[in-house]
Short mmCIF file of N, CA, C and O in Angstrom, two decimals:
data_model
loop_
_atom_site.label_atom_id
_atom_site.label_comp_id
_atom_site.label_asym_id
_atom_site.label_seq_id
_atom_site.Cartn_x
_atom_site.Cartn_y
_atom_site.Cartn_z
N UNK I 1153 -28.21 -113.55 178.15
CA UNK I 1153 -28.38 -113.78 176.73
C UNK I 1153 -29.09 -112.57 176.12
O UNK I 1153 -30.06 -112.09 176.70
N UNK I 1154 -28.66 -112.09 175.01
CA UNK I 1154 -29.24 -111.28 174.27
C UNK I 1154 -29.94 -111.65 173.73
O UNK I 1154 -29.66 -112.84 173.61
N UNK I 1155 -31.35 -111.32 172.92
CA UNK I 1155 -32.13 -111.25 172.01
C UNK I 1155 -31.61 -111.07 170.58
O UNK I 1155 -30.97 -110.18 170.02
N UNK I 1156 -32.12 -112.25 170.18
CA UNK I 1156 -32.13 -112.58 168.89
C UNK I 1156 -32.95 -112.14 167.49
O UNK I 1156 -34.11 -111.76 167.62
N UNK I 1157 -32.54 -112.17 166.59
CA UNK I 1157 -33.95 -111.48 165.66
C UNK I 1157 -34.70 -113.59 165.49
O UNK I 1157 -34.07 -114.65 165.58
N UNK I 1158 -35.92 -113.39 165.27
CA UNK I 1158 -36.60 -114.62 165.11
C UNK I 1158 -36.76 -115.38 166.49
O UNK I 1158 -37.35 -116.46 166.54
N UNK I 1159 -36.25 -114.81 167.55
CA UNK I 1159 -36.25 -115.59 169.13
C UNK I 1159 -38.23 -115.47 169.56
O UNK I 1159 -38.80 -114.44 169.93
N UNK I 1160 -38.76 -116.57 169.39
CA UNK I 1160 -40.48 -116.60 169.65
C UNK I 1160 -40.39 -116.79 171.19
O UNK I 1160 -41.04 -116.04 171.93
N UNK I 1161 -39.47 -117.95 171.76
CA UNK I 1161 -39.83 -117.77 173.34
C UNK I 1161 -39.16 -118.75 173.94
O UNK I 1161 -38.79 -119.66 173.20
N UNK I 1162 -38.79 -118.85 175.59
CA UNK I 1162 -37.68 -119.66 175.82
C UNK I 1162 -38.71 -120.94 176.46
O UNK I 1162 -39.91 -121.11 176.66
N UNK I 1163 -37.63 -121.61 176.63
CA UNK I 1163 -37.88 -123.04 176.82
C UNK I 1163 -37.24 -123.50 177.82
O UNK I 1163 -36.07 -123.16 177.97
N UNK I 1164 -37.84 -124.33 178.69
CA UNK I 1164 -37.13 -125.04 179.75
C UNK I 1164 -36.77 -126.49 179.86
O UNK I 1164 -37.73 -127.22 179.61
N UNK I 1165 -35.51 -127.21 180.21
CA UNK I 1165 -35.28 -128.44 179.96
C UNK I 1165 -35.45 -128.70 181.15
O UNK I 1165 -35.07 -128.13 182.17
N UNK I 1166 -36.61 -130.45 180.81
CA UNK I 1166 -36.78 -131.23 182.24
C UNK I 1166 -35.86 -131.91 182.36
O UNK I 1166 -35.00 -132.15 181.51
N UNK I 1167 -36.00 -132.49 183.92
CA UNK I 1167 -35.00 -133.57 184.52
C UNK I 1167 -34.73 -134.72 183.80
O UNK I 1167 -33.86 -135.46 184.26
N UNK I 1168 -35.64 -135.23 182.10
CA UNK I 1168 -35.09 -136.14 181.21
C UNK I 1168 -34.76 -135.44 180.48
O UNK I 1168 -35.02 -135.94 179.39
N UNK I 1169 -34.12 -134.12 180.30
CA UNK I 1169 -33.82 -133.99 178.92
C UNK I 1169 -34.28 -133.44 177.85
O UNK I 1169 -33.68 -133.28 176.79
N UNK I 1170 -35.63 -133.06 178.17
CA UNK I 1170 -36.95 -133.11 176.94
C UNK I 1170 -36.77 -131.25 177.03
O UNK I 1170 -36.25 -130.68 177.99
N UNK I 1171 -37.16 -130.78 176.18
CA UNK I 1171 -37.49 -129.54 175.82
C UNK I 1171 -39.41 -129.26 175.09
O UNK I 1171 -39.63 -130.11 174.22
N UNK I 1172 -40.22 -128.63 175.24
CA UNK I 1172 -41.30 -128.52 173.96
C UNK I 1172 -40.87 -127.35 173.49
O UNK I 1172 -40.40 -126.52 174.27
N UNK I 1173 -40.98 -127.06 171.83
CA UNK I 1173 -40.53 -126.31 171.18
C UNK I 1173 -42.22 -125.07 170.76
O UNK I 1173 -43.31 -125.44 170.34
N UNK I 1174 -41.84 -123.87 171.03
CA UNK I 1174 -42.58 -123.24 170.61
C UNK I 1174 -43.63 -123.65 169.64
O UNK I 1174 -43.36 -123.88 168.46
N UNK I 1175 -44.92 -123.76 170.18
CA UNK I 1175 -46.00 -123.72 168.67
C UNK I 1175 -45.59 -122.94 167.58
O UNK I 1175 -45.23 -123.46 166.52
N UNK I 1176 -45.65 -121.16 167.86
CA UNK I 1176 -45.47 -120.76 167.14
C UNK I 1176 -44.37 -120.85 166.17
O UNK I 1176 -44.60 -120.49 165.02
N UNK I 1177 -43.15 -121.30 166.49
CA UNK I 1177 -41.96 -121.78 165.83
C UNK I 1177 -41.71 -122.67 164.78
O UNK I 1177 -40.94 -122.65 163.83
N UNK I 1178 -43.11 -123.96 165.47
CA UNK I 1178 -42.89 -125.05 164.75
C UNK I 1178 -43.83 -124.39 163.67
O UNK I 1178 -43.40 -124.42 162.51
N UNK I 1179 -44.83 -123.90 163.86
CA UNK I 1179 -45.86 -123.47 162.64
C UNK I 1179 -44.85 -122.94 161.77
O UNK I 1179 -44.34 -123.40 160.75
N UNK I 1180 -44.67 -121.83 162.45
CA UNK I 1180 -43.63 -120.83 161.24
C UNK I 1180 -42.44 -121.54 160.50
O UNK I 1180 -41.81 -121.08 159.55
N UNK I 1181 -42.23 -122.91 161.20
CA UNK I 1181 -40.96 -123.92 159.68
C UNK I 1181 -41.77 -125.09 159.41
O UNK I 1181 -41.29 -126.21 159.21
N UNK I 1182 -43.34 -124.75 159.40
CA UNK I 1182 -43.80 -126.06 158.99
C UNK I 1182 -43.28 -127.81 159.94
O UNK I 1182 -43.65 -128.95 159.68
N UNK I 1183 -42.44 -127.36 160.88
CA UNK I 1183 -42.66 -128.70 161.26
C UNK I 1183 -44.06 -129.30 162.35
O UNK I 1183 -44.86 -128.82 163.15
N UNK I 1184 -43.72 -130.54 161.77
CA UNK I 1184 -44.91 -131.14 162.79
C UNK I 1184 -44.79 -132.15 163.88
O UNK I 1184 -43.61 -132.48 163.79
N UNK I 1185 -45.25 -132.76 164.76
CA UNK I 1185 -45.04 -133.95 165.92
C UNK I 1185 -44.68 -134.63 164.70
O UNK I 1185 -45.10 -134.52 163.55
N UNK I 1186 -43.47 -135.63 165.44
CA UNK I 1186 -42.76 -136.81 164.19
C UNK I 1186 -42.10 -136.80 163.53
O UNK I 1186 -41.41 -137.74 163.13
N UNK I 1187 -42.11 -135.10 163.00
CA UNK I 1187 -40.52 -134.87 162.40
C UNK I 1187 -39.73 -135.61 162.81
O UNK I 1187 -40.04 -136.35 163.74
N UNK I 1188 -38.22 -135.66 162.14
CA UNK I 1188 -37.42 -136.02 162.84
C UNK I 1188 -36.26 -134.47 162.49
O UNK I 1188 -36.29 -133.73 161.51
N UNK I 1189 -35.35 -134.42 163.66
CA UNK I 1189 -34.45 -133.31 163.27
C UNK I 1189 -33.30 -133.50 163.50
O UNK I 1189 -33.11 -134.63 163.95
N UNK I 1190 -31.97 -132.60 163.34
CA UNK I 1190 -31.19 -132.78 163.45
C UNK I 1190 -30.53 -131.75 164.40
O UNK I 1190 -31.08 -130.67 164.57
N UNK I 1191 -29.16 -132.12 165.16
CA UNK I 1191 -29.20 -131.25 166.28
C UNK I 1191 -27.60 -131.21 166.15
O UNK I 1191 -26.92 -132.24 166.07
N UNK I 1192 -26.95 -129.67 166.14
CA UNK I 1192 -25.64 -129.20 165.63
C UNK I 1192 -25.09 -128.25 166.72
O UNK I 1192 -25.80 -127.28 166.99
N UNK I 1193 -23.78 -128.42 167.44
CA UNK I 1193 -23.45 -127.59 168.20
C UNK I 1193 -22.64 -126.85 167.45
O UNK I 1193 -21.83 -127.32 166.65
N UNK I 1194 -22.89 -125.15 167.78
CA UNK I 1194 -22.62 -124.69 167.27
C UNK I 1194 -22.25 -123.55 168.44
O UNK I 1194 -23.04 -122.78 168.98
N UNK I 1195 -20.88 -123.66 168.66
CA UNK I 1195 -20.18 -122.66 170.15
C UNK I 1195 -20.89 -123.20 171.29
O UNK I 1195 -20.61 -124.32 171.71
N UNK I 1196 -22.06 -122.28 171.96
CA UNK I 1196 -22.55 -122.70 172.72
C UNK I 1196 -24.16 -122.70 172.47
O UNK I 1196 -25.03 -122.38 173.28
N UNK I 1197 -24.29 -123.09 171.29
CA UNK I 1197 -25.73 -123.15 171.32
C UNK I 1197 -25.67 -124.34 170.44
O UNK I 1197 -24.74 -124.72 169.73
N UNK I 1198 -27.01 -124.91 170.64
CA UNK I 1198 -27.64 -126.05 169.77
C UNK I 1198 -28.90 -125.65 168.81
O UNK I 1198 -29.97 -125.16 169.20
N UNK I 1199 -28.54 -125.96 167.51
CA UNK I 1199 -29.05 -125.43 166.29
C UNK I 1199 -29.72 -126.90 165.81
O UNK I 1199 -28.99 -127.88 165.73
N UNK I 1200 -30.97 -127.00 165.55
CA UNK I 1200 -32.01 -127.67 165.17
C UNK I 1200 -32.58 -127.25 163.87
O UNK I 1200 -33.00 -126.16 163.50
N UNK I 1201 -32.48 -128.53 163.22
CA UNK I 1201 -32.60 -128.17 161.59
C UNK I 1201 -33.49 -129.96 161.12
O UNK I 1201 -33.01 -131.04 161.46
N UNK I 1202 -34.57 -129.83 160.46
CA UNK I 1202 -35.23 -130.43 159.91
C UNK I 1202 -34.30 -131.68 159.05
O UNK I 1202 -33.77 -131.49 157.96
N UNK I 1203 -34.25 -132.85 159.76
CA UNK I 1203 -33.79 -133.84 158.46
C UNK I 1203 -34.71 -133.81 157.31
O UNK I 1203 -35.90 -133.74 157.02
N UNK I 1204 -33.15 -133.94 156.63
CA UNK I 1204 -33.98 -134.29 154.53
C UNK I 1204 -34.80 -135.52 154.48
O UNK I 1204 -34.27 -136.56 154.89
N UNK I 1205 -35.71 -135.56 154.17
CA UNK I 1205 -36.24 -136.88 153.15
C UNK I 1205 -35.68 -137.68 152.75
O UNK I 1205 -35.68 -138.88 153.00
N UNK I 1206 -34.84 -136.79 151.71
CA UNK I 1206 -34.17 -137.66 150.77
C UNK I 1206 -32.77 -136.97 151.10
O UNK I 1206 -32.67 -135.76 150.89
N UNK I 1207 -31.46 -137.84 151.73
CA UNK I 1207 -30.30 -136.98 151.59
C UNK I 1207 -29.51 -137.00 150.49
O UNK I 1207 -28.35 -136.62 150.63
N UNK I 1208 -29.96 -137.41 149.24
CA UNK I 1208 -28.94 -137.28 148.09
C UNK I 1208 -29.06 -136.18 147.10
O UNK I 1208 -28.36 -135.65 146.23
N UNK I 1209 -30.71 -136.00 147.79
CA UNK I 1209 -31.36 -134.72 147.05
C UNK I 1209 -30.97 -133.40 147.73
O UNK I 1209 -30.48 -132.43 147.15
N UNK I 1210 -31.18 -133.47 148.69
CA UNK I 1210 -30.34 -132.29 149.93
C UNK I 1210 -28.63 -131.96 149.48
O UNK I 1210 -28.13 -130.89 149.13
N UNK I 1211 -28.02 -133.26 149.66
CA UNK I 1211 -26.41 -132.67 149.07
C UNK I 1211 -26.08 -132.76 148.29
O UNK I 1211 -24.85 -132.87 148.27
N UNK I 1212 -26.79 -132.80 146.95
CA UNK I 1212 -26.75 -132.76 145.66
C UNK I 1212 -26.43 -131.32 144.54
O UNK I 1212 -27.16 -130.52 143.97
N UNK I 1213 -25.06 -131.52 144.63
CA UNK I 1213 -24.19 -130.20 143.90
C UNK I 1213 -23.60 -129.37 145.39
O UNK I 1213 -23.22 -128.20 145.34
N UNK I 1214 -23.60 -129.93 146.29
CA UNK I 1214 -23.23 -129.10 147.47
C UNK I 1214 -21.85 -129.06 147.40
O UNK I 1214 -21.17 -128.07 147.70
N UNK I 1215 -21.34 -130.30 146.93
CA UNK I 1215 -19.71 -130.10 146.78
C UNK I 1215 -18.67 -129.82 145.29
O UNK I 1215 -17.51 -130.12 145.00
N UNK I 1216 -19.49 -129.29 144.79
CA UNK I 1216 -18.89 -128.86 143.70
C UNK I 1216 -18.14 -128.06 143.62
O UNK I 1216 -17.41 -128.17 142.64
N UNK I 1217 -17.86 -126.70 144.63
CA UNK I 1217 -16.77 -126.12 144.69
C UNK I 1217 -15.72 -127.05 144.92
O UNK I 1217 -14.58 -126.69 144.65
N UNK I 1218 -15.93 -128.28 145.42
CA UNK I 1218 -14.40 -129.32 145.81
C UNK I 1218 -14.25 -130.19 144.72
O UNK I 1218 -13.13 -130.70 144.74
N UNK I 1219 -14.81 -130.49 143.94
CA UNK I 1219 -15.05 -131.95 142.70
C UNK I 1219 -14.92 -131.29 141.63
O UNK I 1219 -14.36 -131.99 140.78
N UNK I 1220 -15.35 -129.62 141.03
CA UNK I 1220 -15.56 -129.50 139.99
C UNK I 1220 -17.17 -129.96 139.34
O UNK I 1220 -18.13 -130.53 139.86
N UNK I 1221 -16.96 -129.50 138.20
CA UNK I 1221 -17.59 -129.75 137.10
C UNK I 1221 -18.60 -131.32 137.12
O UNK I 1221 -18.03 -132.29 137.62
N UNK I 1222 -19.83 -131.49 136.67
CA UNK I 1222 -19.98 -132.59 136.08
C UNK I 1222 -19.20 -133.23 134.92
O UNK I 1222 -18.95 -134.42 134.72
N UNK I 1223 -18.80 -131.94 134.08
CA UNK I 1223 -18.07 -132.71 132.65
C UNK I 1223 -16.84 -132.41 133.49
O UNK I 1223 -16.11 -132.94 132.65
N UNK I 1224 -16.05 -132.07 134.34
CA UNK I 1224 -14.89 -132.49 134.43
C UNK I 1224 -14.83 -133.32 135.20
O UNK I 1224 -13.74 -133.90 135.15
N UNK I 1225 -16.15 -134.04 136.64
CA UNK I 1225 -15.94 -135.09 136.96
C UNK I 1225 -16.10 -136.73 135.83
O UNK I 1225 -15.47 -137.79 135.81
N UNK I 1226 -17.03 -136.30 135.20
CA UNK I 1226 -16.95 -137.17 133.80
C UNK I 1226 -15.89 -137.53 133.32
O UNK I 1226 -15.72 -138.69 132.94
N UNK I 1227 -14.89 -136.50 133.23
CA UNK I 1227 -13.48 -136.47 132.13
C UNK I 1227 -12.37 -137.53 132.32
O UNK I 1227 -11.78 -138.40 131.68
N UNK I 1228 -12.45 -136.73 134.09
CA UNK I 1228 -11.49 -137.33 135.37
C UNK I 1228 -11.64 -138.90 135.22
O UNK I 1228 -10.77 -139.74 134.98
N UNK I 1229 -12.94 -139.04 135.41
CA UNK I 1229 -13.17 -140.71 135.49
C UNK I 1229 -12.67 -141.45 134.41
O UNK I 1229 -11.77 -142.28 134.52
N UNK I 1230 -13.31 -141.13 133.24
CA UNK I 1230 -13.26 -141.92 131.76
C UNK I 1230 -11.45 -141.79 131.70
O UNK I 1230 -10.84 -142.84 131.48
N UNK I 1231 -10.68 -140.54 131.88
CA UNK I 1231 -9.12 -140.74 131.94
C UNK I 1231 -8.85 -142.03 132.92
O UNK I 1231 -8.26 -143.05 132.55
N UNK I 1232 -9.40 -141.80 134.21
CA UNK I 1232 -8.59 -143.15 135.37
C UNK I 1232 -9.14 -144.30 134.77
O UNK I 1232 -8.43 -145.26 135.08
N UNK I 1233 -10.49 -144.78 133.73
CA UNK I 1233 -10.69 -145.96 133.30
C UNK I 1233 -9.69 -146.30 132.02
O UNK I 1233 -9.56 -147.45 131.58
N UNK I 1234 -9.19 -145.43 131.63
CA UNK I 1234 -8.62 -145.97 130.40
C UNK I 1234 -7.10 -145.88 130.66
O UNK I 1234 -6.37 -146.28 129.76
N UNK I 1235 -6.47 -145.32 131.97
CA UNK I 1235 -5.05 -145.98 132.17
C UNK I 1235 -5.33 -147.31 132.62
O UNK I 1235 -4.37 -148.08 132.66
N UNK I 1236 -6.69 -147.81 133.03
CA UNK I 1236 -6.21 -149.59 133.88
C UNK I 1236 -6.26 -150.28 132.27
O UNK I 1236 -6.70 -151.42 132.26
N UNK I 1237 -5.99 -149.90 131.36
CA UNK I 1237 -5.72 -150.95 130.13
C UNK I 1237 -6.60 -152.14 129.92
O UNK I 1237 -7.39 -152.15 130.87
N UNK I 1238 -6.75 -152.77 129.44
CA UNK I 1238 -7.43 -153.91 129.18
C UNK I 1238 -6.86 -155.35 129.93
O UNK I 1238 -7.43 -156.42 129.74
#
């Protein structure tokens, strides 16, 4: 394995599974014991990323390159309510 930029120090997995994650690591993203995180394979590595709080606040406008607009998701809607007729 090559060296990474941001690589603080390696880690060894025990016979359950468990890893401890660098002090210095966790300091430097603010996490703390209890977090909870999230864990993404990515080729051959596993990428660890802090769950949101709140996830509506996290993917909130994330898909707007696919939906458009607020006023054109607005538009879209108020058109599909007013073909179901009365």
């Amino acid at each position: 394995m090559t060296a990474r930029a941001g690589r603080v120090s390696d880690v060894t997995i025990t016979g359950r599974g468990q890893v401890s994650l660098p002090a210095k690591g966790m300091r430097d993203l603010g996490w703390r014991p209890g977090d909870h995180l999230l864990v993404e394979r990515i080729g051959d590595a596993l990428v660890l990323v802090r769950r949101p709080e709140n996830w509506t606040e996290d993917v909130a406008g994330s898909f707007s390159h696919l939906f458009g607009t607020t006023d054109q998701n607005v538009a879209f809607v108020r058109g599909e309510r007013a073909s179901w007729g009365d």
